[in-house]
mmCIF file of C-alpha atoms and ligand atoms in Angstrom:
data_model
loop_
_atom_site.group_PDB
_atom_site.id
_atom_site.type_symbol
_atom_site.label_atom_id
_atom_site.label_comp_id
_atom_site.label_asym_id
_atom_site.label_seq_id
_atom_site.Cartn_x
_atom_site.Cartn_y
_atom_site.Cartn_z
ATOM 1 C CA UNK A 275 84.007 33.307 146.312
ATOM 2 C CA UNK A 276 87.532 32.534 147.589
ATOM 3 C CA UNK A 277 87.737 29.242 149.449
ATOM 4 C CA UNK A 278 88.735 29.905 153.025
ATOM 5 C CA UNK A 279 91.880 28.105 154.162
ATOM 6 C CA UNK A 280 91.180 25.553 156.915
ATOM 7 C CA UNK A 281 94.798 24.722 157.769
ATOM 8 C CA UNK A 282 94.568 21.048 156.838
ATOM 9 C CA UNK A 283 97.963 19.332 156.941
ATOM 10 C CA UNK A 284 99.191 15.756 156.341
ATOM 11 C CA UNK A 285 100.112 13.466 159.257
ATOM 12 C CA UNK A 286 103.831 14.093 158.544
ATOM 13 C CA UNK A 287 103.237 17.839 158.715
ATOM 14 C CA UNK A 288 101.353 17.343 162.007
ATOM 15 C CA UNK A 289 104.508 15.823 163.550
ATOM 16 C CA UNK A 290 106.548 18.774 162.241
ATOM 17 C CA UNK A 291 103.876 21.124 163.563
ATOM 18 C CA UNK A 292 104.306 19.660 167.067
ATOM 19 C CA UNK A 293 108.105 19.435 167.100
ATOM 20 C CA UNK A 294 108.874 22.786 165.491
ATOM 21 C CA UNK A 295 105.833 25.058 165.196
ATOM 22 C CA UNK A 296 104.492 24.508 168.706
ATOM 23 C CA UNK A 297 107.721 25.373 170.601
ATOM 24 C CA UNK A 298 108.577 28.238 168.230
ATOM 25 C CA UNK A 299 105.160 29.881 168.096
ATOM 26 C CA UNK A 300 102.177 28.343 169.859
ATOM 27 C CA UNK A 301 103.253 26.980 173.268
ATOM 28 C CA UNK A 302 103.694 30.496 174.720
ATOM 29 C CA UNK A 303 100.004 31.406 174.346
ATOM 30 C CA UNK A 304 98.576 28.327 176.089
ATOM 31 C CA UNK A 305 99.294 29.543 179.686
ATOM 32 C CA UNK A 306 97.840 32.975 178.791
ATOM 33 C CA UNK A 307 94.681 31.377 177.436
ATOM 34 C CA UNK A 308 94.100 29.092 180.447
ATOM 35 C CA UNK A 309 94.901 32.011 182.804
ATOM 36 C CA UNK A 310 92.453 34.389 181.141
ATOM 37 C CA UNK A 311 89.832 31.606 181.077
ATOM 38 C CA UNK A 312 90.482 31.116 184.818
ATOM 39 C CA UNK A 313 90.668 27.345 184.383
ATOM 40 C CA UNK A 314 90.672 25.735 187.823
ATOM 41 C CA UNK A 315 90.759 22.332 189.459
ATOM 42 C CA UNK A 316 87.927 19.958 188.683
ATOM 43 C CA UNK A 317 86.557 21.890 185.673
ATOM 44 C CA UNK A 318 85.387 20.424 182.360
ATOM 45 C CA UNK A 319 87.249 22.069 179.482
ATOM 46 C CA UNK A 320 86.881 21.823 175.703
ATOM 47 C CA UNK A 321 89.833 22.753 173.468
ATOM 48 C CA UNK A 322 88.308 23.551 170.063
ATOM 49 C CA UNK A 323 90.623 23.050 167.039
ATOM 50 C CA UNK A 324 93.138 21.605 169.455
ATOM 51 C CA UNK A 325 95.731 20.694 166.819
ATOM 52 C CA UNK A 326 98.356 18.575 168.564
ATOM 53 C CA UNK A 327 96.896 19.582 171.936
ATOM 54 C CA UNK A 328 99.140 22.241 173.462
ATOM 55 C CA UNK A 329 96.212 24.104 175.096
ATOM 56 C CA UNK A 330 94.469 20.892 176.195
ATOM 57 C CA UNK A 331 97.691 19.812 177.943
ATOM 58 C CA UNK A 332 97.981 23.176 179.736
ATOM 59 C CA UNK A 333 94.311 22.918 180.775
ATOM 60 C CA UNK A 334 94.806 19.321 181.985
ATOM 61 C CA UNK A 335 97.582 20.506 184.327
ATOM 62 C CA UNK A 336 95.109 22.987 185.862
ATOM 63 C CA UNK A 337 91.988 20.830 186.155
ATOM 64 C CA UNK A 338 93.847 17.885 187.689
ATOM 65 C CA UNK A 339 92.572 14.336 188.093
ATOM 66 C CA UNK A 340 88.984 15.350 188.948
ATOM 67 C CA UNK A 341 88.523 17.514 185.866
ATOM 68 C CA UNK A 342 87.890 16.624 182.239
ATOM 69 C CA UNK A 343 89.654 17.870 179.117
ATOM 70 C CA UNK A 344 88.446 17.136 175.592
ATOM 71 C CA UNK A 345 90.371 18.233 172.499
ATOM 72 C CA UNK A 346 88.431 18.491 169.225
ATOM 73 C CA UNK A 347 89.893 18.957 165.754
ATOM 74 C CA UNK A 348 88.965 18.439 162.112
ATOM 75 C CA UNK A 349 92.323 16.883 161.289
ATOM 76 C CA UNK A 350 93.015 13.207 162.120
ATOM 77 C CA UNK A 351 96.804 13.703 161.742
ATOM 78 C CA UNK A 352 96.815 16.430 164.411
ATOM 79 C CA UNK A 353 94.691 14.260 166.709
ATOM 80 C CA UNK A 354 97.004 11.258 166.239
ATOM 81 C CA UNK A 355 99.943 13.330 167.518
ATOM 82 C CA UNK A 356 97.832 14.726 170.392
ATOM 83 C CA UNK A 357 96.790 11.193 171.397
ATOM 84 C CA UNK A 358 100.375 9.895 171.198
ATOM 85 C CA UNK A 359 101.577 12.636 173.607
ATOM 86 C CA UNK A 360 98.623 12.487 176.048
ATOM 87 C CA UNK A 361 96.722 9.212 175.647
ATOM 88 C CA UNK A 362 94.942 9.919 178.942
ATOM 89 C CA UNK A 363 92.992 12.925 177.561
ATOM 90 C CA UNK A 364 89.899 12.695 175.324
ATOM 91 C CA UNK A 365 90.493 13.488 171.646
ATOM 92 C CA UNK A 366 87.572 13.913 169.300
ATOM 93 C CA UNK A 367 87.347 14.290 165.509
ATOM 94 C CA UNK A 368 84.812 17.016 164.743
ATOM 95 C CA UNK A 369 83.940 20.372 163.242
ATOM 96 C CA UNK A 370 83.812 23.561 165.301
ATOM 97 C CA UNK A 371 80.596 24.633 163.560
ATOM 98 C CA UNK A 372 78.637 21.548 164.727
ATOM 99 C CA UNK A 373 80.073 20.499 168.062
ATOM 100 C CA UNK A 374 79.044 16.929 168.970
ATOM 101 C CA UNK A 375 78.175 17.741 172.597
ATOM 102 C CA UNK A 376 74.933 18.580 174.450
ATOM 103 C CA UNK A 377 74.290 22.117 175.799
ATOM 104 C CA UNK A 378 76.433 23.102 178.782
ATOM 105 C CA UNK A 379 78.720 20.065 178.698
ATOM 106 C CA UNK A 380 81.745 22.195 179.645
ATOM 107 C CA UNK A 381 82.659 24.958 182.091
ATOM 108 C CA UNK A 382 84.768 26.647 179.438
ATOM 109 C CA UNK A 383 85.695 26.282 175.781
ATOM 110 C CA UNK A 384 89.134 27.435 174.627
ATOM 111 C CA UNK A 385 90.223 28.017 171.059
ATOM 112 C CA UNK A 386 93.772 29.029 170.241
ATOM 113 C CA UNK A 387 95.060 30.223 166.850
ATOM 114 C CA UNK A 388 92.255 28.625 164.854
ATOM 115 C CA UNK A 389 89.124 30.839 164.661
ATOM 116 C CA UNK A 390 90.473 32.474 161.501
ATOM 117 C CA UNK A 391 90.354 29.107 159.699
ATOM 118 C CA UNK A 392 86.676 28.393 160.399
ATOM 119 C CA UNK A 393 84.379 28.907 157.390
ATOM 120 C CA UNK A 394 81.575 30.197 159.656
ATOM 121 C CA UNK A 395 83.192 31.944 162.608
ATOM 122 C CA UNK A 396 79.995 33.320 164.131
ATOM 123 C CA UNK A 397 78.299 29.932 164.083
ATOM 124 C CA UNK A 398 81.397 28.226 165.543
ATOM 125 C CA UNK A 399 81.556 30.795 168.354
ATOM 126 C CA UNK A 400 77.821 30.338 169.010
ATOM 127 C CA UNK A 401 78.393 26.571 169.134
ATOM 128 C CA UNK A 402 81.193 27.042 171.674
ATOM 129 C CA UNK A 403 78.843 29.227 173.746
ATOM 130 C CA UNK A 404 76.144 26.557 173.522
ATOM 131 C CA UNK A 405 78.365 23.836 174.993
ATOM 132 C CA UNK A 406 80.111 26.158 177.495
ATOM 133 C CA UNK A 407 79.039 29.319 179.302
ATOM 134 C CA UNK A 408 82.459 30.964 178.911
ATOM 135 C CA UNK A 409 84.665 30.929 175.832
ATOM 136 C CA UNK A 410 88.240 32.183 175.463
ATOM 137 C CA UNK A 411 89.696 32.639 172.000
ATOM 138 C CA UNK A 412 93.243 33.596 170.991
ATOM 139 C CA UNK A 413 93.988 34.890 167.483
ATOM 140 C CA UNK A 414 96.951 36.634 165.851
ATOM 141 C CA UNK A 415 96.562 40.396 165.531
ATOM 142 C CA UNK A 416 96.026 41.840 162.051
ATOM 143 C CA UNK A 417 98.988 42.015 159.681
ATOM 144 C CA UNK A 418 99.521 45.818 159.932
ATOM 145 C CA UNK A 419 100.194 45.226 163.662
ATOM 146 C CA UNK A 420 102.749 42.462 162.970
ATOM 147 C CA UNK A 421 106.124 44.030 162.178
ATOM 148 C CA UNK A 422 108.038 40.795 161.432
ATOM 149 C CA UNK A 423 105.240 38.697 159.946
ATOM 150 C CA UNK A 424 104.176 41.597 157.767
ATOM 151 C CA UNK A 425 107.586 41.337 156.071
ATOM 152 C CA UNK A 426 107.460 37.538 155.916
ATOM 153 C CA UNK A 427 104.049 37.526 154.240
ATOM 154 C CA UNK A 428 105.156 40.123 151.708
ATOM 155 C CA UNK A 429 108.151 37.921 150.808
ATOM 156 C CA UNK A 430 106.040 34.747 150.515
ATOM 157 C CA UNK A 431 103.377 36.571 148.493
ATOM 158 C CA UNK A 432 106.061 37.770 146.086
ATOM 159 C CA UNK A 433 107.162 34.214 145.266
ATOM 160 C CA UNK A 434 104.219 31.884 145.919
ATOM 161 C CA UNK A 435 101.007 31.578 143.903
ATOM 162 C CA UNK A 436 97.561 33.047 144.681
ATOM 163 C CA UNK A 437 96.470 30.016 146.765
ATOM 164 C CA UNK A 438 99.458 30.390 149.051
ATOM 165 C CA UNK A 439 98.742 34.085 149.395
ATOM 166 C CA UNK A 440 95.130 33.275 150.378
ATOM 167 C CA UNK A 441 96.475 30.940 153.063
ATOM 168 C CA UNK A 442 98.803 33.615 154.407
ATOM 169 C CA UNK A 443 96.035 36.226 154.476
ATOM 170 C CA UNK A 444 93.820 33.870 156.444
ATOM 171 C CA UNK A 445 96.202 33.738 159.416
ATOM 172 C CA UNK A 446 95.633 37.417 160.208
ATOM 173 C CA UNK A 447 92.012 37.725 159.157
ATOM 174 C CA UNK A 448 90.458 37.754 162.674
ATOM 175 C CA UNK A 449 93.029 40.118 164.078
ATOM 176 C CA UNK A 450 91.173 43.437 164.048
ATOM 177 C CA UNK A 451 90.397 43.903 167.752
ATOM 178 C CA UNK A 452 87.119 45.798 167.277
ATOM 179 C CA UNK A 453 85.848 43.288 164.725
ATOM 180 C CA UNK A 454 86.810 40.419 167.044
ATOM 181 C CA UNK A 455 84.877 41.952 169.956
ATOM 182 C CA UNK A 456 81.876 42.577 167.657
ATOM 183 C CA UNK A 457 81.982 38.963 166.446
ATOM 184 C CA UNK A 458 81.808 37.623 170.012
ATOM 185 C CA UNK A 459 78.747 39.859 170.568
ATOM 186 C CA UNK A 460 77.112 38.600 167.353
ATOM 187 C CA UNK A 461 77.596 35.030 168.617
ATOM 188 C CA UNK A 462 75.376 35.906 171.591
ATOM 189 C CA UNK A 463 78.000 36.611 174.259
ATOM 190 C CA UNK A 464 79.139 39.567 176.336
ATOM 191 C CA UNK A 465 82.847 40.325 176.177
ATOM 192 C CA UNK A 466 84.351 40.018 179.658
ATOM 193 C CA UNK A 467 87.914 40.757 178.685
ATOM 194 C CA UNK A 468 90.009 41.389 175.590
ATOM 195 C CA UNK A 469 93.783 41.582 176.021
ATOM 196 C CA UNK A 470 96.614 42.062 173.546
ATOM 197 C CA UNK A 471 100.037 40.486 174.026
ATOM 198 C CA UNK A 472 103.339 40.673 172.188
ATOM 199 C CA UNK A 473 104.984 37.280 172.185
ATOM 200 C CA UNK A 474 108.150 36.137 170.465
ATOM 201 C CA UNK A 475 108.521 33.714 167.617
ATOM 202 C CA UNK A 476 111.884 31.998 168.200
ATOM 203 C CA UNK A 477 113.851 29.996 165.674
ATOM 204 C CA UNK A 478 117.407 28.582 165.787
ATOM 205 C CA UNK A 479 118.237 30.388 162.500
ATOM 206 C CA UNK A 480 116.586 32.253 159.606
ATOM 207 C CA UNK A 481 116.741 28.956 157.650
ATOM 208 C CA UNK A 482 114.833 27.221 160.442
ATOM 209 C CA UNK A 483 112.238 30.015 160.380
ATOM 210 C CA UNK A 484 111.606 29.527 156.651
ATOM 211 C CA UNK A 485 111.536 25.713 156.874
ATOM 212 C CA UNK A 486 109.263 25.707 159.940
ATOM 213 C CA UNK A 487 106.799 28.200 158.474
ATOM 214 C CA UNK A 488 106.615 26.228 155.229
ATOM 215 C CA UNK A 489 106.797 22.602 156.456
ATOM 216 C CA UNK A 490 104.378 23.036 159.349
ATOM 217 C CA UNK A 491 101.698 24.580 157.157
ATOM 218 C CA UNK A 492 99.716 23.670 154.032
ATOM 219 C CA UNK A 493 102.266 25.707 152.038
ATOM 220 C CA UNK A 494 104.561 22.639 152.136
ATOM 221 C CA UNK A 495 102.437 20.835 149.556
ATOM 222 C CA UNK A 496 101.826 23.872 147.383
ATOM 223 C CA UNK A 497 105.273 25.223 146.523
ATOM 224 C CA UNK A 498 108.336 23.734 144.821
ATOM 225 C CA UNK A 499 112.022 23.801 145.754
ATOM 226 C CA UNK A 500 112.736 26.867 143.628
ATOM 227 C CA UNK A 501 110.019 28.955 145.303
ATOM 228 C CA UNK A 502 111.187 27.808 148.719
ATOM 229 C CA UNK A 503 114.755 28.933 147.929
ATOM 230 C CA UNK A 504 113.556 32.298 146.617
ATOM 231 C CA UNK A 505 111.553 32.848 149.822
ATOM 232 C CA UNK A 506 114.563 31.792 151.920
ATOM 233 C CA UNK A 507 116.870 34.273 150.141
ATOM 234 C CA UNK A 508 114.547 37.229 150.646
ATOM 235 C CA UNK A 509 113.635 36.347 154.239
ATOM 236 C CA UNK A 510 117.303 36.224 155.203
ATOM 237 C CA UNK A 511 117.895 39.727 153.881
ATOM 238 C CA UNK A 512 114.562 41.335 154.890
ATOM 239 C CA UNK A 513 114.296 39.911 158.410
ATOM 240 C CA UNK A 514 117.977 40.518 159.259
ATOM 241 C CA UNK A 515 117.006 42.963 162.037
ATOM 242 C CA UNK A 516 115.455 40.103 164.025
ATOM 243 C CA UNK A 517 118.583 37.908 163.907
ATOM 244 C CA UNK A 518 120.352 37.895 167.294
ATOM 245 C CA UNK A 519 124.115 37.939 167.944
ATOM 246 C CA UNK A 520 124.073 34.134 168.364
ATOM 247 C CA UNK A 521 122.387 33.632 164.971
ATOM 248 C CA UNK A 522 118.962 32.760 166.372
ATOM 249 C CA UNK A 523 115.822 34.644 165.313
ATOM 250 C CA UNK A 524 113.505 36.372 167.807
ATOM 251 C CA UNK A 525 110.619 38.047 166.008
ATOM 252 C CA UNK A 526 107.616 39.764 167.614
ATOM 253 C CA UNK A 527 104.245 38.062 167.252
ATOM 254 C CA UNK A 528 101.176 39.947 168.495
ATOM 255 C CA UNK A 529 97.937 38.183 169.514
ATOM 256 C CA UNK A 530 94.552 39.050 171.054
ATOM 257 C CA UNK A 531 92.885 36.927 173.734
ATOM 258 C CA UNK A 532 89.143 37.515 174.127
ATOM 259 C CA UNK A 533 86.843 35.982 176.744
ATOM 260 C CA UNK A 534 83.071 36.012 176.281
ATOM 261 C CA UNK A 535 80.286 35.013 178.624
ATOM 262 C CA UNK A 536 77.033 33.719 177.171
ATOM 263 C CA UNK A 537 74.208 36.260 177.458
ATOM 264 C CA UNK A 538 71.263 33.772 177.341
ATOM 265 C CA UNK A 539 70.792 30.063 177.916
ATOM 266 C CA UNK A 540 71.011 27.902 174.776
ATOM 267 C CA UNK A 541 67.314 27.064 175.182
ATOM 268 C CA UNK A 542 66.317 30.768 175.365
ATOM 269 C CA UNK A 543 68.381 31.480 172.232
ATOM 270 C CA UNK A 544 66.699 28.675 170.317
ATOM 271 C CA UNK A 545 63.194 29.872 171.184
ATOM 272 C CA UNK A 546 63.834 33.621 170.681
HETATM 273 C C1 LIG B 846 97.166 26.672 163.611
HETATM 274 S S1 LIG B 846 96.391 25.209 164.181
HETATM 275 C C2 LIG B 846 96.162 25.587 165.924
HETATM 276 C C3 LIG B 846 96.113 24.332 166.739
HETATM 277 C C4 LIG B 846 96.169 24.496 168.245
HETATM 278 N N1 LIG B 846 94.996 25.177 168.768
HETATM 279 C C5 LIG B 846 97.437 25.184 168.703
HETATM 280 O O1 LIG B 846 97.363 26.261 169.297
HETATM 281 O O2 LIG B 846 98.532 24.634 168.440
HETATM 282 C C6 LIG B 846 94.731 25.332 163.547
HETATM 283 C C7 LIG B 846 93.899 24.079 163.786
HETATM 284 O O3 LIG B 846 92.537 24.341 163.447
HETATM 285 C C8 LIG B 846 91.970 23.124 162.970
HETATM 286 N N2 LIG B 846 90.701 23.432 162.292
HETATM 287 C C9 LIG B 846 90.506 24.196 161.201
HETATM 288 N N3 LIG B 846 89.196 24.279 160.906
HETATM 289 C C10 LIG B 846 88.526 23.562 161.845
HETATM 290 C C11 LIG B 846 87.144 23.297 162.096
HETATM 291 N N4 LIG B 846 86.179 23.780 161.307
HETATM 292 N N5 LIG B 846 86.825 22.533 163.157
HETATM 293 C C12 LIG B 846 87.783 22.023 163.966
HETATM 294 N N6 LIG B 846 89.112 22.250 163.775
HETATM 295 C C13 LIG B 846 89.483 23.012 162.728
HETATM 296 C C14 LIG B 846 93.060 22.573 162.081
HETATM 297 O O4 LIG B 846 92.864 21.209 161.784
HETATM 298 C C15 LIG B 846 94.299 22.853 162.942
HETATM 299 O O5 LIG B 846 94.603 21.777 163.779
#
């Protein structure tokens, strides 16, 4: 069986993730996720697989001083960066498949750009629905629906080894909309809403795109300088259509946001 990639990065890569990956790729989805989850003042919110905390920070702005935001992640390096930026929020080391909270601790659980890395997605979703009645999850759409990233993955796959290719496949592996909706149902929830959005991945240059994608991900530790240069060469020629007049890159990135509401109480589920 292929080992599923869990997106574990070193503490140095976590800093790069926050300074480069988050502004280029991830920050734009956080307001969409808290909007669709209808996060409001005073609520208790869990950000599952919070990384460096971009969604938790957006939720904290909404819930205000009378609410509670907890960010949970498997990776201590990510949590260290999250804690440095917002020491006032609660950061918790933990696994999405066994959440260390009692039933109904939260009004909502949010999970952005991470479900695809969980070894047991159904169980992790069920866990989120145990600790919160409503769950909102954001994942990248499948690779055939990603015009720019489809090219990027083909280039990386051409030059990097099989492990790197497995990592790149994982990113898009929850992105089939029908399968995503079915998965939420299998986790014991009713889908309230599933929306699809085209965002933009922005980079100062094609070089910055290559370096950010590699250095902010586990690829950084798995490829050498020669492979990196080969990827850079091909990306520059194959993604030329996304380079703007000022030399920056603006590439489409498509994502689904799905909100589920728990069908039965956690107690009823356990006894059924
Ligand atoms: C691409 S990052 C997304 C982080 C953040 N949600 C964001 O939008 O920037 C994926 C995160 O999932 C975390 N992760 C992977 N598997 C996990 C698990 N089983 N439980 C908790 N976190 C996990 C990784 O440590 C990483 O921080």
